[in-house]
Short mmCIF file of C-alpha atoms in Angstrom, two decimals:
data_model
loop_
_atom_site.label_atom_id
_atom_site.label_comp_id
_atom_site.label_asym_id
_atom_site.label_seq_id
_atom_site.Cartn_x
_atom_site.Cartn_y
_atom_site.Cartn_z
CA UNK A 1 30.50 -45.71 -20.36
CA UNK A 2 28.84 -48.93 -21.55
CA UNK A 3 26.73 -49.63 -24.61
CA UNK A 4 23.45 -48.60 -23.02
CA UNK A 5 24.82 -45.24 -21.90
CA UNK A 6 25.06 -46.15 -18.19
CA UNK A 7 28.00 -47.03 -15.99
CA UNK A 8 29.24 -50.58 -15.51
CA UNK A 9 27.41 -51.16 -12.25
CA UNK A 10 24.05 -50.13 -13.69
CA UNK A 11 24.68 -52.11 -16.86
CA UNK A 12 25.22 -55.23 -14.75
CA UNK A 13 21.89 -54.57 -13.07
CA UNK A 14 20.25 -54.29 -16.51
CA UNK A 15 21.81 -57.58 -17.57
CA UNK A 16 20.49 -59.22 -14.41
CA UNK A 17 16.97 -57.97 -15.10
CA UNK A 18 17.14 -59.08 -18.75
CA UNK A 19 18.12 -62.58 -17.65
CA UNK A 20 15.16 -62.63 -15.32
CA UNK A 21 12.87 -61.40 -18.13
CA UNK A 22 14.30 -64.00 -20.55
CA UNK A 23 13.62 -66.74 -18.03
CA UNK A 24 10.02 -65.57 -17.54
CA UNK A 25 9.56 -65.28 -21.30
CA UNK A 26 10.83 -68.83 -21.78
CA UNK A 27 8.44 -70.10 -19.13
CA UNK A 28 5.55 -68.35 -20.87
CA UNK A 29 6.47 -69.88 -24.24
CA UNK A 30 6.71 -73.32 -22.69
CA UNK A 31 3.23 -72.83 -21.26
CA UNK A 32 1.87 -71.89 -24.69
CA UNK A 33 3.62 -74.90 -26.27
CA UNK A 34 2.10 -77.18 -23.65
CA UNK A 35 -1.35 -75.82 -24.50
CA UNK A 36 -0.91 -76.91 -28.14
CA UNK A 37 0.60 -80.24 -27.07
CA UNK A 38 -2.34 -80.91 -24.77
CA UNK A 39 -4.71 -80.25 -27.64
CA UNK A 40 -2.82 -82.65 -29.85
CA UNK A 41 -2.77 -85.38 -27.21
CA UNK A 42 -6.36 -85.03 -26.09
CA UNK A 43 -8.32 -84.08 -29.21
CA UNK A 44 -6.40 -85.10 -32.30
CA UNK A 45 -7.09 -88.81 -32.00
CA UNK A 46 -9.24 -89.15 -35.13
CA UNK A 47 -8.07 -89.05 -38.74
CA UNK A 48 -10.87 -86.79 -39.95
CA UNK A 49 -12.81 -83.96 -38.27
CA UNK A 50 -15.77 -81.91 -39.21
CA UNK A 51 -15.64 -78.16 -39.54
CA UNK A 52 -17.55 -77.69 -36.30
CA UNK A 53 -15.15 -79.93 -34.43
CA UNK A 54 -12.13 -78.01 -35.75
CA UNK A 55 -13.75 -74.69 -34.83
CA UNK A 56 -14.52 -76.00 -31.35
CA UNK A 57 -10.94 -77.17 -30.83
CA UNK A 58 -9.51 -73.85 -32.07
CA UNK A 59 -11.86 -71.83 -29.88
CA UNK A 60 -10.84 -73.86 -26.84
CA UNK A 61 -7.15 -73.45 -27.70
CA UNK A 62 -7.63 -69.71 -28.23
CA UNK A 63 -9.26 -69.35 -24.81
CA UNK A 64 -6.48 -71.22 -23.03
CA UNK A 65 -3.65 -69.39 -24.83
CA UNK A 66 -5.38 -66.00 -24.32
CA UNK A 67 -5.68 -66.64 -20.60
CA UNK A 68 -2.05 -67.71 -20.25
CA UNK A 69 -0.67 -64.80 -22.25
CA UNK A 70 -2.87 -62.26 -20.45
CA UNK A 71 -1.79 -63.61 -17.08
CA UNK A 72 1.87 -63.40 -18.05
CA UNK A 73 1.53 -59.83 -19.42
CA UNK A 74 -0.21 -58.70 -16.24
CA UNK A 75 2.49 -60.34 -14.12
CA UNK A 76 5.17 -58.63 -16.25
CA UNK A 77 3.50 -55.24 -15.66
CA UNK A 78 3.40 -55.79 -11.91
CA UNK A 79 7.04 -56.91 -11.96
CA UNK A 80 8.08 -53.70 -13.75
CA UNK A 81 6.12 -51.64 -11.22
CA UNK A 82 7.95 -53.33 -8.35
CA UNK A 83 11.28 -52.62 -10.06
CA UNK A 84 10.39 -48.94 -10.45
CA UNK A 85 9.29 -48.88 -6.82
CA UNK A 86 12.73 -50.09 -5.72
CA UNK A 87 14.44 -47.36 -7.75
CA UNK A 88 12.11 -44.60 -6.54
CA UNK A 89 12.38 -45.69 -2.90
CA UNK A 90 16.17 -45.56 -3.03
CA UNK A 91 16.06 -42.16 -4.74
CA UNK A 92 13.69 -40.74 -2.13
CA UNK A 93 16.12 -41.66 0.64
CA UNK A 94 18.49 -39.12 -0.90
CA UNK A 95 15.77 -36.54 -1.58
CA UNK A 96 15.86 -37.14 -5.34
CA UNK A 97 12.92 -37.02 -7.74
CA UNK A 98 13.25 -39.33 -10.75
CA UNK A 99 11.36 -38.82 -14.00
CA UNK A 100 10.43 -41.26 -16.76
CA UNK A 101 9.66 -40.70 -20.44
CA UNK A 102 7.02 -43.24 -21.50
CA UNK A 103 7.38 -42.23 -25.16
CA UNK A 104 10.87 -43.78 -25.22
CA UNK A 105 9.32 -47.17 -24.48
CA UNK A 106 8.04 -47.28 -28.08
CA UNK A 107 11.15 -45.84 -29.70
CA UNK A 108 12.04 -48.46 -32.29
CA UNK A 109 15.66 -47.36 -32.49
CA UNK A 110 16.13 -47.72 -28.75
CA UNK A 111 14.26 -51.03 -28.73
CA UNK A 112 16.54 -52.35 -31.47
CA UNK A 113 19.55 -51.19 -29.47
CA UNK A 114 18.30 -53.12 -26.42
CA UNK A 115 17.67 -56.17 -28.60
CA UNK A 116 21.22 -56.06 -29.94
CA UNK A 117 22.53 -55.61 -26.43
CA UNK A 118 20.56 -58.64 -25.22
CA UNK A 119 21.74 -60.71 -28.17
CA UNK A 120 25.38 -59.82 -27.57
CA UNK A 121 25.09 -60.48 -23.87
CA UNK A 122 23.30 -63.80 -24.44
CA UNK A 123 25.93 -64.90 -26.96
CA UNK A 124 28.82 -63.96 -24.68
CA UNK A 125 27.15 -65.62 -21.69
CA UNK A 126 26.83 -68.89 -23.61
CA UNK A 127 30.56 -68.85 -24.27
CA UNK A 128 31.41 -68.43 -20.62
CA UNK A 129 32.18 -71.63 -18.78
CA UNK A 130 32.15 -70.17 -15.32
CA UNK A 131 29.01 -69.37 -13.43
CA UNK A 132 27.85 -65.79 -13.08
CA UNK A 133 28.74 -64.18 -9.78
CA UNK A 134 25.97 -63.42 -7.33
CA UNK A 135 24.81 -59.85 -7.86
CA UNK A 136 24.39 -57.67 -4.81
CA UNK A 137 21.23 -55.72 -4.18
CA UNK A 138 20.93 -52.40 -5.92
CA UNK A 139 22.77 -49.83 -3.81
CA UNK A 140 21.15 -46.45 -3.19
CA UNK A 141 23.89 -44.55 -5.02
CA UNK A 142 27.60 -44.92 -5.71
CA UNK A 143 30.08 -43.36 -3.31
CA UNK A 144 30.67 -40.26 -5.42
CA UNK A 145 26.96 -39.51 -5.64
CA UNK A 146 26.54 -40.14 -1.91
CA UNK A 147 29.31 -37.71 -1.08
CA UNK A 148 27.81 -35.07 -3.35
CA UNK A 149 24.37 -35.53 -1.85
CA UNK A 150 25.76 -35.40 1.68
CA UNK A 151 27.47 -32.11 0.89
CA UNK A 152 24.29 -30.74 -0.66
CA UNK A 153 22.18 -31.75 2.34
CA UNK A 154 24.76 -30.29 4.74
CA UNK A 155 24.81 -27.03 2.77
CA UNK A 156 21.01 -26.82 2.80
CA UNK A 157 20.93 -27.49 6.54
CA UNK A 158 23.51 -24.76 7.10
CA UNK A 159 21.48 -22.31 5.02
CA UNK A 160 18.38 -23.30 6.98
CA UNK A 161 20.11 -22.57 10.30
CA UNK A 162 21.28 -19.19 8.98
CA UNK A 163 17.73 -18.32 7.95
CA UNK A 164 16.40 -19.41 11.36
CA UNK A 165 19.02 -17.22 13.12
CA UNK A 166 18.17 -14.27 10.91
CA UNK A 167 14.46 -14.78 11.56
CA UNK A 168 15.03 -14.80 15.33
CA UNK A 169 17.07 -11.57 15.04
CA UNK A 170 14.32 -9.89 13.02
CA UNK A 171 11.69 -11.02 15.53
CA UNK A 172 13.75 -9.58 18.39
CA UNK A 173 14.17 -6.27 16.55
CA UNK A 174 10.46 -6.15 15.75
CA UNK A 175 9.57 -6.78 19.41
CA UNK A 176 11.94 -4.01 20.55
CA UNK A 177 10.46 -1.64 17.96
CA UNK A 178 6.92 -2.39 19.17
CA UNK A 179 7.98 -1.76 22.80
CA UNK A 180 9.57 1.54 21.82
CA UNK A 181 6.44 2.50 19.90
CA UNK A 182 4.28 1.77 22.96
CA UNK A 183 6.55 3.90 25.16
CA UNK A 184 6.43 6.79 22.70
CA UNK A 185 2.64 6.60 22.47
CA UNK A 186 2.37 6.66 26.27
CA UNK A 187 4.73 9.64 26.47
CA UNK A 188 2.67 11.44 23.82
CA UNK A 189 -0.55 10.85 25.76
CA UNK A 190 1.08 12.12 28.97
CA UNK A 191 2.33 15.23 27.17
CA UNK A 192 -1.12 15.89 25.74
CA UNK A 193 -2.63 15.58 29.22
CA UNK A 194 -0.04 18.02 30.64
CA UNK A 195 -0.72 20.49 27.85
CA UNK A 196 -4.46 20.23 28.54
CA UNK A 197 -3.87 20.89 32.26
CA UNK A 198 -1.67 23.88 31.45
CA UNK A 199 -4.44 25.23 29.27
CA UNK A 200 -6.90 24.96 32.18
CA UNK A 201 -4.48 26.81 34.47
CA UNK A 202 -4.05 29.55 31.88
CA UNK A 203 -7.82 29.97 31.67
CA UNK A 204 -8.06 30.20 35.48
CA UNK A 205 -5.30 32.81 35.51
CA UNK A 206 -7.13 34.80 32.87
CA UNK A 207 -10.31 34.61 34.95
CA UNK A 208 -8.46 35.79 38.07
CA UNK A 209 -6.87 38.62 36.10
CA UNK A 210 -10.27 39.64 34.73
CA UNK A 211 -11.81 39.53 38.20
CA UNK A 212 -8.92 41.55 39.58
CA UNK A 213 -9.36 44.17 36.87
CA UNK A 214 -13.08 44.25 37.45
CA UNK A 215 -12.57 44.55 41.20
CA UNK A 216 -10.08 47.39 40.84
CA UNK A 217 -12.52 49.19 38.55
CA UNK A 218 -15.23 48.76 41.17
CA UNK A 219 -12.98 50.15 43.91
CA UNK A 220 -12.06 53.17 41.83
CA UNK A 221 -15.72 53.93 41.14
CA UNK A 222 -16.35 55.18 44.75
CA UNK A 223 -18.83 57.81 43.56
CA UNK A 224 -21.24 55.25 42.15
CA UNK A 225 -24.54 54.41 43.68
CA UNK A 226 -24.19 52.68 47.11
CA UNK A 227 -26.81 50.05 46.34
CA UNK A 228 -25.17 49.21 43.02
CA UNK A 229 -21.79 48.98 44.79
CA UNK A 230 -23.17 46.60 47.40
CA UNK A 231 -24.77 44.39 44.77
CA UNK A 232 -21.56 44.47 42.77
CA UNK A 233 -19.58 43.51 45.86
CA UNK A 234 -21.90 40.61 46.58
CA UNK A 235 -21.55 39.41 43.00
CA UNK A 236 -17.81 39.76 43.21
CA UNK A 237 -17.74 37.74 46.42
CA UNK A 238 -19.68 34.97 44.76
CA UNK A 239 -17.34 34.99 41.80
CA UNK A 240 -14.34 34.88 44.11
CA UNK A 241 -15.83 31.94 45.97
CA UNK A 242 -16.36 30.15 42.66
CA UNK A 243 -12.82 30.91 41.61
CA UNK A 244 -11.51 29.66 44.96
CA UNK A 245 -13.49 26.46 44.55
CA UNK A 246 -12.21 26.02 41.01
CA UNK A 247 -8.66 26.71 42.13
CA UNK A 248 -9.01 24.25 45.00
CA UNK A 249 -10.40 21.58 42.66
CA UNK A 250 -7.70 22.29 40.10
CA UNK A 251 -5.04 22.11 42.80
CA UNK A 252 -6.28 18.69 43.92
CA UNK A 253 -6.41 17.38 40.35
CA UNK A 254 -2.97 18.79 39.60
CA UNK A 255 -1.58 17.20 42.74
CA UNK A 256 -2.89 13.82 41.54
CA UNK A 257 -1.73 14.24 37.95
CA UNK A 258 1.59 15.92 38.53
CA UNK A 259 2.76 14.41 41.79
CA UNK A 260 5.15 12.15 39.76
CA UNK A 261 6.24 14.85 37.25
CA UNK A 262 8.98 17.40 37.32
CA UNK A 263 6.46 20.25 36.81
CA UNK A 264 4.69 19.57 40.12
CA UNK A 265 6.74 21.94 42.25
CA UNK A 266 6.44 24.76 39.70
CA UNK A 267 2.68 24.41 39.54
CA UNK A 268 2.54 24.33 43.36
CA UNK A 269 4.40 27.61 43.55
CA UNK A 270 2.05 29.19 41.01
CA UNK A 271 -1.01 28.11 43.02
CA UNK A 272 0.57 29.40 46.22
CA UNK A 273 1.11 32.81 44.63
CA UNK A 274 -2.48 32.86 43.39
CA UNK A 275 -3.72 32.05 46.89
CA UNK A 276 -1.63 34.91 48.26
CA UNK A 277 -3.19 37.23 45.71
CA UNK A 278 -6.67 36.06 46.72
CA UNK A 279 -5.83 36.63 50.39
CA UNK A 280 -4.68 40.16 49.51
CA UNK A 281 -7.97 40.75 47.67
CA UNK A 282 -9.82 39.51 50.72
CA UNK A 283 -7.96 41.93 52.98
CA UNK A 284 -8.71 44.77 50.63
CA UNK A 285 -12.37 43.75 50.45
CA UNK A 286 -12.55 43.63 54.25
CA UNK A 287 -11.00 47.06 54.38
CA UNK A 288 -13.59 48.57 52.06
CA UNK A 289 -16.44 46.83 53.84
CA UNK A 290 -15.32 48.27 57.15
CA UNK A 291 -15.17 51.77 55.62
CA UNK A 292 -18.72 51.36 54.29
#
């Protein structure tokens, strides 16, 4: 490590910038000296001057020197900004974020250290007889840093690919789960519809059983009033016709709803048996009507 706490390459870059700054500083001082020399050559031609004349000359000199110094300070600021821009641009190419501590710029101990470094470098440069070699442009990073950054970027890219793969897997699983949920909901709705249809069939069976019981009771009551029996028979016929219509409607609806289900044949057999029972009731009714 070198005196400024940086490696040799960076220290050479610092030396190069300090030489540039020394040159600019020397040019600024020469400009200030020329301002005073111009005043001497152009205004100090008399042996005596009044107070007003001296004040006028000093004010003019102050204005010229102020303008020159201000211009040089502004130019120095812009130069430093361009230097920082070079460093930041090279750092951004490697996805780095540099930070600066402005408070260190007024640290007297560090400033004295830089002054001593400049003095030692200037002294040693004066002793050298050979010319300074041409400095290359500031490289983005040394080889070791480049290799480390390349490995870091490659590792991050690999992690990114793993995360993308995992995300695709999760999306596939989520899609499959949603499809399965939709299938289960459809199956549940179908089951609820089947249960509702079975409930309707049970109610129809109960009605048929009640009518059958009522009809048997009517047949057994042969000693009842003939007019009441006829009215009861007419009512029973109407009820049977209603039941037949309901059974026919239910059979058509069941054929539509259950034609693709496994329970279709079983329901068909039940309806066939019920029709046979109704036919038997008809025969019995016809028999009693003929006797009457």
